[in-house]
Amino acid sequence: MEPIMQRLAVRLQLLAANAKARAEQGADRGEVVEKVIIVAAAAAITIAAMAAIAAAVDIKVAGLEL
């Protein structure tokens, strides 16, 4: 009966190690996704600012009547 208990203990240790490794991989993926979202938000803000500047320049140029 003892070898069965040892095998069960080893199996449980392997399952725990596997679960821990998957959790760590998931955390790494979460960090990457978070960074991608932050970069995308910064890009969207930059594009909106560029569009606002372009619109302001168009309004000024139209007001000068070159």
mmCIF file with all atom_site columns, C-alpha atoms in Angstrom:
data_model
loop_
_atom_site.group_PDB
_atom_site.id
_atom_site.type_symbol
_atom_site.label_atom_id
_atom_site.label_alt_id
_atom_site.label_comp_id
_atom_site.label_asym_id
_atom_site.label_entity_id
_atom_site.label_seq_id
_atom_site.pdbx_PDB_ins_code
_atom_site.Cartn_x
_atom_site.Cartn_y
_atom_site.Cartn_z
_atom_site.occupancy
_atom_site.B_iso_or_equiv
_atom_site.pdbx_formal_charge
_atom_site.auth_seq_id
_atom_site.auth_comp_id
_atom_site.auth_asym_id
_atom_site.auth_atom_id
_atom_site.pdbx_PDB_model_num
ATOM 1  C CA . MET A 1 1  ? 0.000  0.000  0.000   1.00 0.00 ? 1  MET A CA 1
ATOM 2  C CA . GLU A 1 2  ? 2.916  2.341  0.633   1.00 0.00 ? 2  GLU A CA 1
ATOM 3  C CA . PRO A 1 3  ? 4.075  2.523  -3.031  1.00 0.00 ? 3  PRO A CA 1
ATOM 4  C CA . ILE A 1 4  ? 0.565  3.586  -4.039  1.00 0.00 ? 4  ILE A CA 1
ATOM 5  C CA . MET A 1 5  ? 0.662  6.442  -1.512  1.00 0.00 ? 5  MET A CA 1
ATOM 6  C CA . GLN A 1 6  ? 4.100  7.474  -2.756  1.00 0.00 ? 6  GLN A CA 1
ATOM 7  C CA . ARG A 1 7  ? 2.900  7.477  -6.362  1.00 0.00 ? 7  ARG A CA 1
ATOM 8  C CA . LEU A 1 8  ? -0.158 9.481  -5.354  1.00 0.00 ? 8  LEU A CA 1
ATOM 9  C CA . ALA A 1 9  ? 2.024  12.007 -3.521  1.00 0.00 ? 9  ALA A CA 1
ATOM 10 C CA . VAL A 1 10 ? 4.334  12.341 -6.535  1.00 0.00 ? 10 VAL A CA 1
ATOM 11 C CA . ARG A 1 11 ? 1.337  12.727 -8.842  1.00 0.00 ? 11 ARG A CA 1
ATOM 12 C CA . LEU A 1 12 ? -0.118 15.474 -6.644  1.00 0.00 ? 12 LEU A CA 1
ATOM 13 C CA . GLN A 1 13 ? 3.245  17.263 -6.548  1.00 0.00 ? 13 GLN A CA 1
ATOM 14 C CA . LEU A 1 14 ? 3.450  17.147 -10.344 1.00 0.00 ? 14 LEU A CA 1
ATOM 15 C CA . LEU A 1 15 ? -0.092 18.463 -10.678 1.00 0.00 ? 15 LEU A CA 1
ATOM 16 C CA . ALA A 1 16 ? 0.682  21.309 -8.264  1.00 0.00 ? 16 ALA A CA 1
ATOM 17 C CA . ALA A 1 17 ? 3.901  22.182 -10.115 1.00 0.00 ? 17 ALA A CA 1
ATOM 18 C CA . ASN A 1 18 ? 2.052  22.132 -13.440 1.00 0.00 ? 18 ASN A CA 1
ATOM 19 C CA . ALA A 1 19 ? -0.704 24.379 -12.087 1.00 0.00 ? 19 ALA A CA 1
ATOM 20 C CA . LYS A 1 20 ? 1.885  26.790 -10.690 1.00 0.00 ? 20 LYS A CA 1
ATOM 21 C CA . ALA A 1 21 ? 3.717  26.937 -14.039 1.00 0.00 ? 21 ALA A CA 1
ATOM 22 C CA . ARG A 1 22 ? 0.470  27.602 -15.916 1.00 0.00 ? 22 ARG A CA 1
ATOM 23 C CA . ALA A 1 23 ? -0.447 30.362 -13.449 1.00 0.00 ? 23 ALA A CA 1
ATOM 24 C CA . GLU A 1 24 ? 2.946  32.014 -13.940 1.00 0.00 ? 24 GLU A CA 1
ATOM 25 C CA . GLN A 1 25 ? 2.565  31.837 -17.734 1.00 0.00 ? 25 GLN A CA 1
ATOM 26 C CA . GLY A 1 26 ? -0.889 33.361 -17.445 1.00 0.00 ? 26 GLY A CA 1
ATOM 27 C CA . ALA A 1 27 ? 0.505  36.208 -15.351 1.00 0.00 ? 27 ALA A CA 1
ATOM 28 C CA . ASP A 1 28 ? 3.169  36.873 -17.990 1.00 0.00 ? 28 ASP A CA 1
ATOM 29 C CA . ARG A 1 29 ? 0.520  36.962 -20.715 1.00 0.00 ? 29 ARG A CA 1
ATOM 30 C CA . GLY A 1 30 ? -1.549 39.325 -18.594 1.00 0.00 ? 30 GLY A CA 1
ATOM 31 C CA . GLU A 1 31 ? 1.372  41.731 -18.304 1.00 0.00 ? 31 GLU A CA 1
ATOM 32 C CA . VAL A 1 32 ? 1.906  41.660 -22.065 1.00 0.00 ? 32 VAL A CA 1
ATOM 33 C CA . VAL A 1 33 ? -1.779 42.311 -22.731 1.00 0.00 ? 33 VAL A CA 1
ATOM 34 C CA . GLU A 1 34 ? -1.732 45.179 -20.233 1.00 0.00 ? 34 GLU A CA 1
ATOM 35 C CA . LYS A 1 35 ? 1.287  46.745 -21.966 1.00 0.00 ? 35 LYS A CA 1
ATOM 36 C CA . VAL A 1 36 ? -0.361 46.391 -25.381 1.00 0.00 ? 36 VAL A CA 1
ATOM 37 C CA . ILE A 1 37 ? -3.498 48.116 -24.102 1.00 0.00 ? 37 ILE A CA 1
ATOM 38 C CA . ILE A 1 38 ? -1.445 50.974 -22.644 1.00 0.00 ? 38 ILE A CA 1
ATOM 39 C CA . VAL A 1 39 ? 0.499  51.447 -25.890 1.00 0.00 ? 39 VAL A CA 1
ATOM 40 C CA . ALA A 1 40 ? -2.715 51.336 -27.936 1.00 0.00 ? 40 ALA A CA 1
ATOM 41 C CA . ALA A 1 41 ? -4.315 53.955 -25.683 1.00 0.00 ? 41 ALA A CA 1
ATOM 42 C CA . ALA A 1 42 ? -1.260 56.206 -26.018 1.00 0.00 ? 42 ALA A CA 1
ATOM 43 C CA . ALA A 1 43 ? -1.373 55.806 -29.801 1.00 0.00 ? 43 ALA A CA 1
ATOM 44 C CA . ALA A 1 44 ? -5.086 56.682 -29.867 1.00 0.00 ? 44 ALA A CA 1
ATOM 45 C CA . ILE A 1 45 ? -4.449 59.826 -27.798 1.00 0.00 ? 45 ILE A CA 1
ATOM 46 C CA . THR A 1 46 ? -1.596 60.810 -30.125 1.00 0.00 ? 46 THR A CA 1
ATOM 47 C CA . ILE A 1 47 ? -3.743 60.297 -33.229 1.00 0.00 ? 47 ILE A CA 1
ATOM 48 C CA . ALA A 1 48 ? -6.567 62.355 -31.705 1.00 0.00 ? 48 ALA A CA 1
ATOM 49 C CA . ALA A 1 49 ? -4.124 65.162 -30.841 1.00 0.00 ? 49 ALA A CA 1
ATOM 50 C CA . MET A 1 50 ? -2.700 65.120 -34.370 1.00 0.00 ? 50 MET A CA 1
ATOM 51 C CA . ALA A 1 51 ? -6.213 65.307 -35.831 1.00 0.00 ? 51 ALA A CA 1
ATOM 52 C CA . ALA A 1 52 ? -7.069 68.252 -33.560 1.00 0.00 ? 52 ALA A CA 1
ATOM 53 C CA . ILE A 1 53 ? -3.883 70.081 -34.570 1.00 0.00 ? 53 ILE A CA 1
ATOM 54 C CA . ALA A 1 54 ? -4.563 69.406 -38.254 1.00 0.00 ? 54 ALA A CA 1
ATOM 55 C CA . ALA A 1 55 ? -8.118 70.738 -37.888 1.00 0.00 ? 55 ALA A CA 1
ATOM 56 C CA . ALA A 1 56 ? -6.853 73.865 -36.099 1.00 0.00 ? 56 ALA A CA 1
ATOM 57 C CA . VAL A 1 57 ? -4.272 74.487 -38.840 1.00 0.00 ? 57 VAL A CA 1
ATOM 58 C CA . ASP A 1 58 ? -6.948 74.041 -41.526 1.00 0.00 ? 58 ASP A CA 1
ATOM 59 C CA . ILE A 1 59 ? -9.183 76.572 -39.771 1.00 0.00 ? 59 ILE A CA 1
ATOM 60 C CA . LYS A 1 60 ? -6.321 79.108 -39.488 1.00 0.00 ? 60 LYS A CA 1
ATOM 61 C CA . VAL A 1 61 ? -5.312 78.650 -43.130 1.00 0.00 ? 61 VAL A CA 1
ATOM 62 C CA . ALA A 1 62 ? -8.926 79.093 -44.235 1.00 0.00 ? 62 ALA A CA 1
ATOM 63 C CA . GLY A 1 63 ? -9.171 82.254 -42.112 1.00 0.00 ? 63 GLY A CA 1
ATOM 64 C CA . LEU A 1 64 ? -6.051 83.781 -43.731 1.00 0.00 ? 64 LEU A CA 1
ATOM 65 C CA . GLU A 1 65 ? -7.427 83.349 -47.246 1.00 0.00 ? 65 GLU A CA 1
ATOM 66 C CA . LEU A 1 66 ? -4.126 82.833 -48.968 1.00 0.00 ? 66 LEU A CA 1
#
